[in-house]
Amino acid sequence: TAAGAGQDVGRSCILVSIAGKNVMLDCGMHMGYNDDRRFPDFSYITQNGRLTDFLDCVIISHFHLDHCGALPYFSEMVGYDGPIYMTHPTKAICPILLEDYRKITVDKKGEINFFTSQMIKDCMKKVVAVHLHQTVQVDEELEIKAYYAGHVLGAAMFQIKVGCESVVYTGDYNMTPDRHLGAAWIDKCRPDLLITESTYATTIRDSKRCRERDFLKKVHETVERGGKVLIPVFALGRAQELCILLETFWERMNLKAPIYFSTGLTEKANHYYKLFITWTNQKIRKTFVQRNMFEFKHIKAFDRAFADNPGPMVVFATPGMLHAGQSLQIFKKWAGNEKNMVIMPGYCVQGTVGHKILSGQRKLEMEGRQILEVKMQVEYMSFSAHADAKGIMQLIRQAEPRNVLLVHGEAKKMEFLKQKIEQEFHVSCYMPANGETTTIFTNPSIPVDISLGLLKRETALGLLPDVKKPQLMHGTLMMKDNSFRLVSPEQALKELGLAEHQLRFTCRVHIQDPRKEHETVLRVYNHLKGQDYSVQHLPDGSIMVESILIQATAHSEDQGTKVLLVSWTYQDEELGSYLTSLLKKGLPPSTS
Amino acid sequence: FFQYCLSGHPTLPCNVLKFKSTTIMLDCGLDMTSTLNFLPLPLVQSPRLSKLPGWVLKDGSTFLDKELKECSGHVFVDSVPEFCLPETELLDLSTVDVILISNYHCMMALPYITEYTGFTGTVYATEPTVQIGRLLMEELVNSIERVPKAQSASMWKNKEVQRLLPAPLKDAVEVSMWRKCYTMPEVNAALSKIQLVGYSQKIELFGAVQVTPLSSGYALGSSNWIIQSHYEKVSYVSGSSLLTTHPQPMDQASLKNSDVLILTGLTQIPTANPDGMVGEFCSNLAMTVRNGGNVLVPCYPSGVIYDLLECLYQYIDSAGLSNVPFYFISPVANSSLEFSQIFAEWLCHNKQTKVYLPEPPFPHAELIQTNKLKHYPSIHGEFSNDFKQPCVVFTGHPSLRFGDVVHFMELWGKSSLNTVIFTEPDFSYLDALAPYQPLAMKCVYCPIDTRLNFIQVSKLLKEVQPLHVVCPEQYTQPPPTQSHRTDLMIDCQPPPMSYRRAEVLTLPYKRRYEKIEIMPELADSLVPLEIKPGISLATVSAVLHTKDNKHVLQLPPKPPQPTAGKKRKRVSDEVPECKPLKTLLSGSIPVDQFVQTLEKHGFSDVKVEDTAKGHIVLLQEAETLIQIEEDSTHIICDNDEPLRVKLRDLVLKFLQKF
């Protein structure tokens, strides 16, 4: 069930029920709303009863607020006391962003009935941090495993597994390594269902290098003509990548215009990157002892007063969608001057100022009915680290899912991607709306225990050189309580304390043959040998065909008639019956 | 299930496990105690060392005086130091599929294994293990390569000659197998074969075996390993600690239900309490410095040094040592200090919480920032300008045979004001000091070994209850110097199986079951029958597919349709070998009911005779006889096949098929 992020971007929240276990994936908020719609509708999950009883666990994919913003509301106000899983960096950074969000909402906008600082702290106490690739046993049947997602520091994809059924949830991910993070990676885990984001479902982005060059050119030009550049960003994520980009460019071009990073989170944010350097890309990890990429020389902390300074400057300010806070304040100040530029490096959800100016609106109604005219240049550069259509297809190829479900994207674009996926991979693809439930049937094979004796016997029977050739095997499946064991029929009888019942048949076949008994036997032997079955002439004068016994005696009254006794068990019924009828037809004339 | 024991050193193990169809090497520790037989490598020309007299045999012959030197009654080899490798002849090491590393001290022989034996497999280790292991190897290579030694002594290794030498050279084992240090290219090649793993990550090997590293609490990234199939579980416990120092605590719960627990890497100093030793370390250090002397701490560049620096951080101000410079000298000092700060996920809870703030987890960051701790790659260069006395120097190598420590021993050895404090437990401090005698400097022995002691081991074994314990023979008897201390050995039931170098053990367990998967289509076709309350049986007749050690049962294909014409049936790979189904029967036949059934089916002349074991049912007209006993039935019927078949089916009605 999608409780959020169904055919939409923002407030990601998905409920997965797999083999009787209920897992909630992400707990995000929607940036575009300021009312109830800002949080997912948790009544989709369960109408009555406590969430703690219903949910086995909650998984948070990364620290962006559209994936974790509703967490304190969910755990402390709606009420959930079960485990919440996230990676270490997410656990470290998430509470800081939540607190920041709370401050903007409560302290600046004066909203009441919102979660408190204490609630954030209490919520974080329920969080269990996980390592990449660690298999976390949530309970005896449910296990989860995190994979590197490359979207932001600490972003992860999660595999949720119960028995042999499994789901992979990607969260947001990026399949191309950037200046500070590596590429998402997953093994061929063949989940029954892959739930993937589809933010850029239809875009195939041009090469990274081009976009970077373009970005630098625009910044450079604006600064050269004395303009100011505003780059609204989220404190952690793209900001660091763009900082690295500008820092190296400034160094190379020997530029003097100041670069600022809005205060508060900046230094802290960079510090997180330094301490969690193992989550960044190979190059940064390799060189960090000599030079830590997150120690910037040209980028300084921003002070509110700097916005009015004359001359060119570049400012990174939060938040990224221009919906509140410092970035919005600076935007208001600079919007009227056509020399200035605002560069939106990421996606903006509907309802935000960012979204409005990107869709071409140049007259904005602000609080208090004021109209703000936007004269500054507005540029959009897709730096946000989501997988594009190519990346999504690549991930599907890596994981080889049996079904795909699209979330975190716009309906129209999803429809396009859905068709593409169904065409190329021949798997079913779904795209539920909020509140809609998608049911996917799996057809799991059943693991049972096979006794080694039986397995060895069966493989030994196939003494053929071609071991790969499939073998037909027979056994008895014993089902007791919940244990399934495949054993040989003999062992099954023994374990049940039952005795085998021997069923034997004996037929007498009369044959006209005046010769001695042993000669008759020899004729029978010659008649039967050379067939598919093994025939032995035993020293005591009898013949064994496989395990069927044939004996010859002279008839008590008629010495010219010999009596052949054919005796077999039920297990040899087919052959025994066949031999009797064969012998009844008589023996071929003796050649000797 | 075999274990090949390639190392006799209990804390530097190297074992190879043959488990199911895989060959798994557990650790490859390098025994460096062999270097104690060599003269130290001085960084600057040492007149004292170069003037040492050559060793002369009792009979006065001097043919060894170039190779062997005498110092205060001890004889040393004057050559590049050499290491004692794990056994390489016991089995063909190119057949090793994987190597599991438990901590950075136990991987020092890796280049010898991966680069010289034809090894083509994969090595598994955690990220901190690899990074710090690399630093240890780099330091080792650097400190040996930077003092080129013209001479490479080999004459003394001759078996006939070795016999004539004084102890301990006389008793040194397998000297012909001792090897010089590897080079950096070899280290890099070896490390490139490592695949990084995280704690509790399940790694599938060839579909047959699953291996999982678990936190062992001893060092950054140190792990114990679980090696298991669906039915067997071997736990490999190597270098574990229950003390709270900087690493993540030991995961004990996952070791439960082991068939075999291999136990190595216990504390080397079972009688010393690490906390007490740290206290003694601090007070000795403070006393020496207050008296105007210098303190030398021979150490590895990672591990206990982090804890010592943390103690000093808390201690120096109260002890009035804030103006005393602390120097950490190693080619990898900077890297080690930096790396320690970025492994938040591998640290204990307290340190993790600091990272969340975000603050560096180790306080040595602050010591560096306030200039109380300074680090240098070597004594040359910058250090010689900054060097102020009295001071405290942390430097390697703890064997005192190479590295910058040799210089400080020569420099400070003559003054009784100075102190050398031994904290690393890997080398006997008396042996380490032997080539520096006579020595005026004070020597303090505060070995800090946080690994499990015997009390903790017995608690652990009671907790996790393995069926069998396997350990080095040293752990099954009291230490040779304290033979009365029967508490200093492993005590468990059944008694542990012990091993020694170059032995092959057969591990005691029997497999009885294997996992197999029944495909859904086949499962649907099965007809279970409840035989006893709660127990159902179903006869399975299916095609067995085996691939990558995984077994799958599928529905047998339908018999091929008879094709028109006289085309020869082509043998297709898809058609399995078909053997007729051999069904077993069970149950017994109640004679009265059987006779009734016969009569119902039109037999009017049924006659029953009692025998000793059962009954004989006679069908007089048909001249047919049925012997019925408790668990057998015999139908003797001559010429009437339809009758026989009819009787067979009537009998079967009373029996159950399996």
PDB file of N, CA, C and O in Angstrom, chain A residues 488-532:
ATOM      1  N   SER A 488      13.921 -41.824   2.488  1.00  0.00           N
ATOM      2  CA  SER A 488      13.629 -43.005   1.690  1.00  0.00           C
ATOM      3  C   SER A 488      12.400 -43.678   2.286  1.00  0.00           C
ATOM      4  O   SER A 488      12.128 -43.548   3.475  1.00  0.00           O
ATOM      5  N   PRO A 489      11.623 -44.391   1.477  1.00  0.00           N
ATOM      6  CA  PRO A 489      10.439 -45.074   2.005  1.00  0.00           C
ATOM      7  C   PRO A 489      10.787 -45.984   3.189  1.00  0.00           C
ATOM      8  O   PRO A 489      10.039 -46.040   4.161  1.00  0.00           O
ATOM      9  N   GLU A 490      11.943 -46.665   3.100  1.00  0.00           N
ATOM     10  CA  GLU A 490      12.336 -47.558   4.198  1.00  0.00           C
ATOM     11  C   GLU A 490      12.466 -46.771   5.499  1.00  0.00           C
ATOM     12  O   GLU A 490      12.020 -47.200   6.563  1.00  0.00           O
ATOM     13  N   GLN A 491      13.119 -45.590   5.393  1.00  0.00           N
ATOM     14  CA  GLN A 491      13.343 -44.805   6.606  1.00  0.00           C
ATOM     15  C   GLN A 491      12.028 -44.271   7.162  1.00  0.00           C
ATOM     16  O   GLN A 491      11.830 -44.232   8.370  1.00  0.00           O
ATOM     17  N   ALA A 492      11.132 -43.893   6.249  1.00  0.00           N
ATOM     18  CA  ALA A 492       9.830 -43.384   6.685  1.00  0.00           C
ATOM     19  C   ALA A 492       9.107 -44.458   7.490  1.00  0.00           C
ATOM     20  O   ALA A 492       8.568 -44.194   8.566  1.00  0.00           O
ATOM     21  N   LEU A 493       9.133 -45.699   6.983  1.00  0.00           N
ATOM     22  CA  LEU A 493       8.493 -46.815   7.696  1.00  0.00           C
ATOM     23  C   LEU A 493       9.116 -46.998   9.067  1.00  0.00           C
ATOM     24  O   LEU A 493       8.428 -47.152  10.069  1.00  0.00           O
ATOM     25  N   LYS A 494      10.453 -46.955   9.077  1.00  0.00           N
ATOM     26  CA  LYS A 494      11.184 -47.196  10.315  1.00  0.00           C
ATOM     27  C   LYS A 494      10.838 -46.120  11.345  1.00  0.00           C
ATOM     28  O   LYS A 494      10.573 -46.428  12.502  1.00  0.00           O
ATOM     29  N   GLU A 495      10.835 -44.865  10.887  1.00  0.00           N
ATOM     30  CA  GLU A 495      10.569 -43.777  11.832  1.00  0.00           C
ATOM     31  C   GLU A 495       9.150 -43.823  12.368  1.00  0.00           C
ATOM     32  O   GLU A 495       8.889 -43.383  13.478  1.00  0.00           O
ATOM     33  N   LEU A 496       8.248 -44.337  11.547  1.00  0.00           N
ATOM     34  CA  LEU A 496       6.870 -44.408  12.002  1.00  0.00           C
ATOM     35  C   LEU A 496       6.627 -45.667  12.834  1.00  0.00           C
ATOM     36  O   LEU A 496       5.537 -45.882  13.349  1.00  0.00           O
ATOM     37  N   GLY A 497       7.661 -46.513  12.922  1.00  0.00           N
ATOM     38  CA  GLY A 497       7.511 -47.739  13.685  1.00  0.00           C
ATOM     39  C   GLY A 497       6.633 -48.760  12.985  1.00  0.00           C
ATOM     40  O   GLY A 497       5.995 -49.598  13.618  1.00  0.00           O
ATOM     41  N   LEU A 498       6.596 -48.694  11.676  1.00  0.00           N
ATOM     42  CA  LEU A 498       5.774 -49.641  10.926  1.00  0.00           C
ATOM     43  C   LEU A 498       6.679 -50.695  10.294  1.00  0.00           C
ATOM     44  O   LEU A 498       7.805 -50.416   9.927  1.00  0.00           O
ATOM     45  N   ALA A 499       6.160 -51.898  10.172  1.00  0.00           N
ATOM     46  CA  ALA A 499       6.917 -52.962   9.533  1.00  0.00           C
ATOM     47  C   ALA A 499       6.532 -53.004   8.067  1.00  0.00           C
ATOM     48  O   ALA A 499       5.428 -52.638   7.695  1.00  0.00           O
ATOM     49  N   GLU A 500       7.485 -53.424   7.269  1.00  0.00           N
ATOM     50  CA  GLU A 500       7.163 -53.553   5.857  1.00  0.00           C
ATOM     51  C   GLU A 500       6.340 -54.828   5.642  1.00  0.00           C
ATOM     52  O   GLU A 500       6.553 -55.845   6.292  1.00  0.00           O
ATOM     53  N   HIS A 501       5.373 -54.772   4.766  1.00  0.00           N
ATOM     54  CA  HIS A 501       4.576 -55.943   4.439  1.00  0.00           C
ATOM     55  C   HIS A 501       5.044 -56.465   3.084  1.00  0.00           C
ATOM     56  O   HIS A 501       4.997 -55.772   2.089  1.00  0.00           O
ATOM     57  N   GLN A 502       5.554 -57.682   3.079  1.00  0.00           N
ATOM     58  CA  GLN A 502       6.052 -58.282   1.850  1.00  0.00           C
ATOM     59  C   GLN A 502       4.909 -58.922   1.091  1.00  0.00           C
ATOM     60  O   GLN A 502       4.207 -59.776   1.631  1.00  0.00           O
ATOM     61  N   LEU A 503       4.733 -58.511  -0.114  1.00  0.00           N
ATOM     62  CA  LEU A 503       3.723 -59.157  -0.954  1.00  0.00           C
ATOM     63  C   LEU A 503       4.464 -59.902  -2.061  1.00  0.00           C
ATOM     64  O   LEU A 503       5.240 -59.308  -2.808  1.00  0.00           O
ATOM     65  N   ARG A 504       4.240 -61.242  -2.106  1.00  0.00           N
ATOM     66  CA  ARG A 504       5.014 -62.059  -3.058  1.00  0.00           C
ATOM     67  C   ARG A 504       4.061 -62.861  -3.923  1.00  0.00           C
ATOM     68  O   ARG A 504       2.972 -63.239  -3.487  1.00  0.00           O
ATOM     69  N   PHE A 505       4.475 -63.048  -5.132  1.00  0.00           N
ATOM     70  CA  PHE A 505       3.660 -63.852  -6.054  1.00  0.00           C
ATOM     71  C   PHE A 505       4.511 -65.016  -6.543  1.00  0.00           C
ATOM     72  O   PHE A 505       5.715 -64.853  -6.783  1.00  0.00           O
ATOM     73  N   THR A 506       3.874 -66.167  -6.684  1.00  0.00           N
ATOM     74  CA  THR A 506       4.582 -67.292  -7.286  1.00  0.00           C
ATOM     75  C   THR A 506       3.680 -67.902  -8.355  1.00  0.00           C
ATOM     76  O   THR A 506       2.492 -68.123  -8.108  1.00  0.00           O
ATOM     77  N   CYS A 507       4.240 -68.112  -9.502  1.00  0.00           N
ATOM     78  CA  CYS A 507       3.492 -68.750 -10.590  1.00  0.00           C
ATOM     79  C   CYS A 507       4.261 -69.975 -11.059  1.00  0.00           C
ATOM     80  O   CYS A 507       5.492 -69.959 -11.101  1.00  0.00           O
ATOM     81  N   ARG A 508       3.510 -71.009 -11.377  1.00  0.00           N
ATOM     82  CA  ARG A 508       4.147 -72.196 -11.954  1.00  0.00           C
ATOM     83  C   ARG A 508       3.870 -72.196 -13.446  1.00  0.00           C
ATOM     84  O   ARG A 508       2.739 -72.027 -13.871  1.00  0.00           O
ATOM     85  N   VAL A 509       4.950 -72.348 -14.214  1.00  0.00           N
ATOM     86  CA  VAL A 509       4.788 -72.400 -15.661  1.00  0.00           C
ATOM     87  C   VAL A 509       5.222 -73.788 -16.121  1.00  0.00           C
ATOM     88  O   VAL A 509       6.310 -74.236 -15.768  1.00  0.00           O
ATOM     89  N   HIS A 510       4.375 -74.464 -16.856  1.00  0.00           N
ATOM     90  CA  HIS A 510       4.691 -75.824 -17.321  1.00  0.00           C
ATOM     91  C   HIS A 510       5.296 -75.756 -18.704  1.00  0.00           C
ATOM     92  O   HIS A 510       4.804 -75.050 -19.569  1.00  0.00           O
ATOM     93  N   ILE A 511       6.385 -76.496 -18.859  1.00  0.00           N
ATOM     94  CA  ILE A 511       7.076 -76.468 -20.144  1.00  0.00           C
ATOM     95  C   ILE A 511       7.355 -77.908 -20.571  1.00  0.00           C
ATOM     96  O   ILE A 511       7.836 -78.712 -19.756  1.00  0.00           O
ATOM     97  N   GLN A 512       7.073 -78.186 -21.782  1.00  0.00           N
ATOM     98  CA  GLN A 512       7.361 -79.529 -22.302  1.00  0.00           C
ATOM     99  C   GLN A 512       8.835 -79.593 -22.641  1.00  0.00           C
ATOM    100  O   GLN A 512       9.312 -78.895 -23.518  1.00  0.00           O
ATOM    101  N   ASP A 513       9.551 -80.396 -21.881  1.00  0.00           N
ATOM    102  CA  ASP A 513      10.985 -80.498 -22.165  1.00  0.00           C
ATOM    103  C   ASP A 513      11.482 -81.788 -21.527  1.00  0.00           C
ATOM    104  O   ASP A 513      11.554 -81.913 -20.306  1.00  0.00           O
ATOM    105  N   PRO A 514      11.831 -82.758 -22.328  1.00  0.00           N
ATOM    106  CA  PRO A 514      12.241 -84.065 -21.771  1.00  0.00           C
ATOM    107  C   PRO A 514      13.654 -84.054 -21.212  1.00  0.00           C
ATOM    108  O   PRO A 514      14.094 -84.998 -20.589  1.00  0.00           O
ATOM    109  N   ARG A 515      14.354 -82.994 -21.462  1.00  0.00           N
ATOM    110  CA  ARG A 515      15.755 -83.000 -21.029  1.00  0.00           C
ATOM    111  C   ARG A 515      15.892 -82.852 -19.516  1.00  0.00           C
ATOM    112  O   ARG A 515      14.894 -82.671 -18.804  1.00  0.00           O
ATOM    113  N   LYS A 516      17.129 -82.908 -19.045  1.00  0.00           N
ATOM    114  CA  LYS A 516      17.388 -82.782 -17.606  1.00  0.00           C
ATOM    115  C   LYS A 516      17.047 -81.365 -17.137  1.00  0.00           C
ATOM    116  O   LYS A 516      17.061 -80.420 -17.927  1.00  0.00           O
ATOM    117  N   GLU A 517      16.823 -81.258 -15.844  1.00  0.00           N
ATOM    118  CA  GLU A 517      16.419 -79.944 -15.306  1.00  0.00           C
ATOM    119  C   GLU A 517      17.439 -78.849 -15.600  1.00  0.00           C
ATOM    120  O   GLU A 517      17.096 -77.753 -16.031  1.00  0.00           O
ATOM    121  N   HIS A 518      18.735 -79.200 -15.383  1.00  0.00           N
ATOM    122  CA  HIS A 518      19.714 -78.121 -15.553  1.00  0.00           C
ATOM    123  C   HIS A 518      19.797 -77.664 -17.006  1.00  0.00           C
ATOM    124  O   HIS A 518      20.127 -76.529 -17.298  1.00  0.00           O
ATOM    125  N   GLU A 519      19.462 -78.583 -17.905  1.00  0.00           N
ATOM    126  CA  GLU A 519      19.487 -78.176 -19.314  1.00  0.00           C
ATOM    127  C   GLU A 519      18.315 -77.247 -19.613  1.00  0.00           C
ATOM    128  O   GLU A 519      18.438 -76.280 -20.373  1.00  0.00           O
ATOM    129  N   THR A 520      17.195 -77.557 -18.989  1.00  0.00           N
ATOM    130  CA  THR A 520      16.046 -76.666 -19.144  1.00  0.00           C
ATOM    131  C   THR A 520      16.394 -75.264 -18.638  1.00  0.00           C
ATOM    132  O   THR A 520      16.134 -74.256 -19.293  1.00  0.00           O
ATOM    133  N   VAL A 521      17.013 -75.263 -17.483  1.00  0.00           N
ATOM    134  CA  VAL A 521      17.411 -73.978 -16.897  1.00  0.00           C
ATOM    135  C   VAL A 521      18.306 -73.209 -17.858  1.00  0.00           C
ATOM    136  O   VAL A 521      18.144 -72.003 -18.067  1.00  0.00           O
ATOM    137  N   LEU A 522      19.253 -73.938 -18.460  1.00  0.00           N
ATOM    138  CA  LEU A 522      20.166 -73.283 -19.389  1.00  0.00           C
ATOM    139  C   LEU A 522      19.405 -72.689 -20.581  1.00  0.00           C
ATOM    140  O   LEU A 522      19.708 -71.583 -21.042  1.00  0.00           O
ATOM    141  N   ARG A 523      18.386 -73.429 -21.056  1.00  0.00           N
ATOM    142  CA  ARG A 523      17.588 -72.921 -22.175  1.00  0.00           C
ATOM    143  C   ARG A 523      16.859 -71.639 -21.769  1.00  0.00           C
ATOM    144  O   ARG A 523      16.823 -70.665 -22.528  1.00  0.00           O
ATOM    145  N   VAL A 524      16.299 -71.700 -20.547  1.00  0.00           N
ATOM    146  CA  VAL A 524      15.602 -70.502 -20.050  1.00  0.00           C
ATOM    147  C   VAL A 524      16.590 -69.338 -19.973  1.00  0.00           C
ATOM    148  O   VAL A 524      16.322 -68.221 -20.411  1.00  0.00           O
ATOM    149  N   TYR A 525      17.764 -69.647 -19.436  1.00  0.00           N
ATOM    150  CA  TYR A 525      18.783 -68.609 -19.270  1.00  0.00           C
ATOM    151  C   TYR A 525      19.138 -67.987 -20.625  1.00  0.00           C
ATOM    152  O   TYR A 525      19.170 -66.763 -20.782  1.00  0.00           O
ATOM    153  N   ASN A 526      19.375 -68.835 -21.602  1.00  0.00           N
ATOM    154  CA  ASN A 526      19.732 -68.332 -22.923  1.00  0.00           C
ATOM    155  C   ASN A 526      18.601 -67.509 -23.535  1.00  0.00           C
ATOM    156  O   ASN A 526      18.833 -66.559 -24.262  1.00  0.00           O
ATOM    157  N   HIS A 527      17.384 -67.928 -23.197  1.00  0.00           N
ATOM    158  CA  HIS A 527      16.220 -67.251 -23.736  1.00  0.00           C
ATOM    159  C   HIS A 527      16.089 -65.822 -23.168  1.00  0.00           C
ATOM    160  O   HIS A 527      15.741 -64.870 -23.873  1.00  0.00           O
ATOM    161  N   LEU A 528      16.412 -65.717 -21.871  1.00  0.00           N
ATOM    162  CA  LEU A 528      16.153 -64.438 -21.204  1.00  0.00           C
ATOM    163  C   LEU A 528      17.304 -63.453 -21.293  1.00  0.00           C
ATOM    164  O   LEU A 528      17.108 -62.241 -21.233  1.00  0.00           O
ATOM    165  N   LYS A 529      18.518 -63.984 -21.416  1.00  0.00           N
ATOM    166  CA  LYS A 529      19.653 -63.061 -21.331  1.00  0.00           C
ATOM    167  C   LYS A 529      19.726 -62.132 -22.551  1.00  0.00           C
ATOM    168  O   LYS A 529      19.072 -62.384 -23.560  1.00  0.00           O
ATOM    169  N   GLY A 530      20.538 -61.160 -22.419  1.00  0.00           N
ATOM    170  CA  GLY A 530      20.717 -60.235 -23.535  1.00  0.00           C
ATOM    171  C   GLY A 530      19.635 -59.175 -23.604  1.00  0.00           C
ATOM    172  O   GLY A 530      19.535 -58.459 -24.586  1.00  0.00           O
ATOM    173  N   GLN A 531      18.811 -59.104 -22.604  1.00  0.00           N
ATOM    174  CA  GLN A 531      17.796 -58.055 -22.576  1.00  0.00           C
ATOM    175  C   GLN A 531      18.279 -56.873 -21.710  1.00  0.00           C
ATOM    176  O   GLN A 531      19.427 -56.872 -21.252  1.00  0.00           O
ATOM    177  N   ASP A 532      17.392 -55.958 -21.459  1.00  0.00           N
ATOM    178  CA  ASP A 532      17.737 -54.763 -20.682  1.00  0.00           C
ATOM    179  C   ASP A 532      18.036 -55.081 -19.226  1.00  0.00           C
ATOM    180  O   ASP A 532      18.742 -54.348 -18.561  1.00  0.00           O
TER     181      ASP A 532
END
